[in-house]
Short mmCIF file of C-alpha atoms in Angstrom, two decimals:
data_model
loop_
_atom_site.label_atom_id
_atom_site.label_comp_id
_atom_site.label_asym_id
_atom_site.label_seq_id
_atom_site.Cartn_x
_atom_site.Cartn_y
_atom_site.Cartn_z
CA ARG A 6 -8.74 -28.30 22.83
CA ASP A 7 -12.13 -29.06 24.38
CA GLU A 8 -13.06 -25.35 24.42
CA THR A 9 -15.04 -23.77 21.58
CA GLU A 10 -13.31 -20.39 22.03
CA PRO A 11 -9.70 -19.44 22.88
CA PHE A 12 -9.13 -18.80 26.59
CA ASP A 13 -6.11 -16.55 26.09
CA ILE A 14 -5.75 -13.98 23.29
CA GLU A 15 -2.90 -11.57 22.57
CA THR A 16 -3.59 -8.66 20.24
CA LEU A 17 -1.35 -6.02 18.69
CA THR A 18 -2.90 -2.71 17.68
CA LEU A 19 -1.05 -0.30 15.39
CA ASN A 20 -2.08 3.24 14.52
CA VAL A 21 -0.19 4.56 11.49
CA THR A 22 -0.49 8.15 10.23
CA THR A 23 1.41 9.65 7.31
CA GLN A 24 1.59 13.21 6.03
CA THR A 25 3.29 13.81 2.69
CA ALA A 26 4.16 17.02 0.85
CA THR A 27 5.32 16.47 -2.74
CA VAL A 28 7.04 18.95 -5.03
CA TYR A 29 6.39 18.27 -8.74
CA GLY A 30 8.32 19.57 -11.72
CA ASN A 31 7.85 18.93 -15.43
CA ILE A 32 9.77 20.26 -18.46
CA GLY A 33 8.91 19.85 -22.12
CA LEU A 34 12.06 19.10 -24.09
CA SER A 35 10.06 19.23 -27.33
CA ASP A 36 6.45 18.99 -28.46
CA ARG A 37 6.74 15.20 -28.10
CA ILE A 38 9.02 14.59 -25.10
CA ASP A 39 8.81 15.76 -21.51
CA VAL A 40 10.70 14.88 -18.34
CA GLY A 41 9.71 15.46 -14.75
CA ALA A 42 10.35 14.60 -11.15
CA ALA A 43 8.37 14.23 -7.93
CA VAL A 44 10.14 14.82 -4.63
CA PRO A 45 8.06 13.71 -1.61
CA PHE A 46 8.78 14.72 1.96
CA ALA A 47 6.98 12.52 4.48
CA ARG A 48 6.22 12.36 8.18
CA LEU A 49 5.29 8.99 9.67
CA ASP A 50 3.78 8.46 13.13
CA ILE A 51 3.26 4.97 14.56
CA SER A 52 1.84 4.02 17.93
CA GLY A 53 0.97 0.54 19.12
CA ALA A 54 -0.05 -1.56 22.08
CA ARG A 55 0.09 -5.26 22.92
CA ASN A 56 -2.71 -6.61 25.10
CA LYS A 57 -3.48 -9.99 26.63
CA THR A 58 -7.09 -11.00 27.24
CA TYR A 59 -7.80 -13.98 29.50
CA ASP A 60 -10.94 -16.00 28.84
CA PRO A 61 -12.59 -13.52 26.41
CA THR A 62 -15.85 -15.49 26.64
CA GLY A 63 -16.15 -14.51 30.32
CA GLU A 64 -16.91 -18.07 31.40
CA SER A 65 -14.14 -18.18 33.98
CA ALA A 66 -15.25 -16.44 37.18
CA ALA A 67 -11.63 -15.89 38.24
CA ARG A 68 -10.66 -14.05 35.06
CA LEU A 69 -13.88 -12.57 33.67
CA GLY A 70 -12.36 -11.50 30.38
CA ARG A 71 -9.75 -9.17 31.88
CA THR A 72 -7.48 -7.35 29.42
CA LEU A 73 -3.94 -6.56 30.56
CA LEU A 74 -1.59 -4.14 28.81
CA GLN A 75 1.75 -5.82 28.12
CA ALA A 76 3.58 -3.16 26.14
CA ARG A 77 3.07 0.21 24.50
CA ALA A 78 5.38 2.11 22.15
CA SER A 79 5.42 4.94 19.63
CA ALA A 80 7.81 6.20 16.98
CA GLU A 81 8.14 9.06 14.51
CA ALA A 82 10.11 9.41 11.29
CA LEU A 83 10.64 12.47 9.13
CA GLY A 84 12.48 12.73 5.82
CA PHE A 85 12.45 12.26 2.08
CA ALA A 86 10.48 9.38 0.63
CA ASP A 87 11.44 7.71 -2.66
CA ILE A 88 11.99 10.32 -5.39
CA ALA A 89 10.47 9.61 -8.81
CA VAL A 90 12.05 10.68 -12.10
CA ARG A 91 9.89 10.15 -15.17
CA SER A 92 9.76 10.84 -18.90
CA LYS A 93 7.05 10.51 -21.54
CA VAL A 94 7.17 10.40 -25.35
CA ARG A 95 4.16 11.03 -27.60
CA LEU A 96 4.14 8.46 -30.39
CA THR A 97 1.36 9.87 -32.57
CA PRO A 98 1.68 13.04 -34.67
CA ALA A 99 0.27 16.35 -33.51
CA GLY A 100 -3.24 17.19 -34.63
CA SER A 101 -4.53 13.60 -34.72
CA PRO A 102 -7.88 12.92 -33.00
CA GLY A 103 -6.24 10.40 -30.68
CA ALA A 104 -2.89 10.25 -28.92
CA VAL A 105 -0.66 7.40 -27.81
CA ALA A 106 2.35 7.83 -25.56
CA ALA A 107 4.96 5.70 -23.80
CA GLY A 108 6.60 6.57 -20.52
CA VAL A 109 9.14 5.33 -18.04
CA GLU A 110 9.50 6.16 -14.36
CA VAL A 111 12.40 5.46 -12.04
CA ARG A 112 11.88 5.56 -8.28
CA LEU A 113 15.13 6.17 -6.46
CA PRO A 114 15.59 4.55 -3.01
CA THR A 115 16.04 7.89 -1.27
CA GLY A 116 13.61 7.08 1.56
CA ARG A 117 14.99 5.23 4.59
CA ASP A 118 13.42 1.78 4.49
CA GLU A 119 14.30 1.15 8.15
CA ASP A 120 12.01 4.09 9.00
CA LEU A 121 9.32 2.92 6.53
CA LEU A 122 9.85 6.01 4.37
CA GLY A 123 10.88 4.08 1.28
CA ALA A 124 10.96 0.67 -0.38
CA GLY A 125 14.72 0.28 0.04
CA GLU A 126 15.53 -0.54 -3.59
CA LEU A 127 15.33 0.92 -7.07
CA ALA A 128 11.98 0.57 -8.84
CA MET A 129 11.06 1.08 -12.49
CA ARG A 130 7.67 1.50 -14.14
CA PHE A 131 6.93 1.30 -17.85
CA GLN A 132 3.73 2.96 -19.02
CA GLY A 133 1.51 3.04 -22.07
CA LEU A 134 -1.05 5.83 -22.38
CA ALA A 135 -3.78 6.56 -24.90
CA SER A 136 -6.59 9.10 -25.28
CA ALA A 137 -9.15 9.97 -27.89
CA GLU A 138 -11.79 12.67 -28.29
CA THR A 139 -14.96 12.34 -30.33
CA GLY A 140 -17.43 15.18 -30.12
CA ARG A 141 -18.41 15.68 -26.49
CA THR A 142 -16.79 12.46 -25.28
CA THR A 143 -13.16 11.94 -24.27
CA LEU A 144 -11.66 8.53 -23.54
CA HIS A 145 -8.46 7.83 -21.63
CA GLY A 146 -6.58 4.64 -20.79
CA ASN A 147 -3.24 3.59 -19.37
CA PHE A 148 -1.30 0.43 -18.57
CA THR A 149 1.69 0.15 -16.23
CA LEU A 150 4.20 -2.63 -15.70
CA GLY A 151 6.56 -2.19 -12.77
CA THR A 152 9.47 -4.03 -11.22
CA GLY A 153 11.58 -3.57 -8.11
CA GLY A 154 10.49 -1.62 -5.07
CA LEU A 155 7.63 -3.39 -3.28
CA GLY A 156 7.42 -6.04 -5.99
CA ARG A 157 6.27 -6.68 -9.52
CA GLU A 158 3.34 -4.40 -10.33
CA ILE A 159 0.64 -4.43 -12.97
CA SER A 160 -1.87 -1.59 -13.00
CA TYR A 161 -4.33 -0.25 -15.52
CA GLY A 162 -7.09 2.28 -15.67
CA GLY A 163 -9.62 3.91 -17.89
CA ALA A 164 -11.72 7.05 -17.80
CA VAL A 165 -14.45 8.67 -19.81
CA ALA A 166 -15.59 12.30 -19.72
CA VAL A 167 -18.80 13.47 -21.35
CA ALA A 168 -19.63 17.17 -21.73
CA ALA A 169 -23.38 16.91 -21.24
CA THR A 170 -23.79 20.70 -21.36
CA PRO A 171 -21.33 23.59 -21.63
CA GLN A 172 -21.51 23.87 -17.82
CA PHE A 173 -21.85 20.21 -16.80
CA THR A 174 -19.42 17.31 -17.36
CA ILE A 175 -19.87 13.68 -16.33
CA VAL A 176 -16.68 11.76 -15.51
CA GLY A 177 -16.21 8.07 -14.76
CA GLU A 178 -12.97 6.31 -13.87
CA VAL A 179 -11.86 2.74 -13.13
CA LEU A 180 -8.48 1.81 -11.63
CA ALA A 181 -6.90 -1.53 -10.76
CA ARG A 182 -3.52 -2.40 -9.29
CA ARG A 183 -1.85 -5.69 -8.42
CA ILE A 184 1.51 -6.06 -6.69
CA ALA A 185 3.14 -9.50 -6.73
CA GLY A 186 5.66 -10.44 -4.07
CA VAL A 187 3.92 -8.69 -1.17
CA GLN A 188 3.71 -11.09 1.75
CA ARG A 189 0.34 -12.29 2.96
CA ILE A 190 -0.65 -12.99 6.56
CA THR A 191 -1.82 -16.52 7.35
CA GLU A 192 -2.94 -18.34 10.49
CA VAL A 193 -0.73 -21.12 11.83
CA ILE A 194 -1.99 -23.68 14.37
CA ALA A 195 0.53 -25.72 16.38
CA PRO A 196 0.59 -27.64 19.68
CA HIS A 197 1.78 -25.63 22.68
CA PRO A 198 5.46 -26.47 23.35
CA ARG A 199 4.99 -26.97 27.11
CA ILE A 200 1.28 -27.52 27.86
CA ASN A 201 -0.47 -30.70 26.74
CA GLY A 202 -3.90 -30.38 25.19
CA VAL A 203 -3.40 -26.74 24.22
CA ASP A 204 -2.96 -25.40 20.69
CA THR A 205 -1.53 -22.02 19.75
CA LEU A 206 -2.88 -19.93 16.88
CA ARG A 207 -0.46 -17.38 15.46
CA LEU A 208 -0.31 -15.03 12.51
CA ARG A 209 2.78 -15.07 10.31
CA PHE A 210 3.94 -13.86 6.89
CA ASP A 211 3.93 -16.29 4.00
CA GLU A 212 7.37 -17.05 2.60
#
């Protein structure tokens, strides 16, 4: 406790790589209703290492900031991720300058959550969509409310496209997404269970 820097640090490094191929399909049941599905096939590669560094400040002549490898592991998973089934209904009549639609999406827990390929539970998303076109400018917006899966989700976005010339279009887009229920990582400080005058600093998930 009289040191300004920790004398012993353990670190865990994870390298996560995913590759996903998704097959999309969409069918118009009428000029107002369509249904579709997205079937993703994913490959996940994870490798990690746990290291211990003694006296990272280098002030101890006996240790000199040595880093020792404690463990190393890797894993691979291959399979279907969560399949999405969705439908959309146009609420405004055809030929109007603007359009408003409502949609629903169901994500099936087809991906193995123990292999990190899926969320492990059914998820639903309810969407509202709108667009309007005035002259050379087109406006788009959407709002999504989701439940299940990773947690409660609220997302929204907007976009504008301006046809400056017949060959040149300027596009701007803003997206935001918030997922409630996802655990945060916090730092916990506690006295060492066996060594007096020493505190431990650990990272853990919030409840």
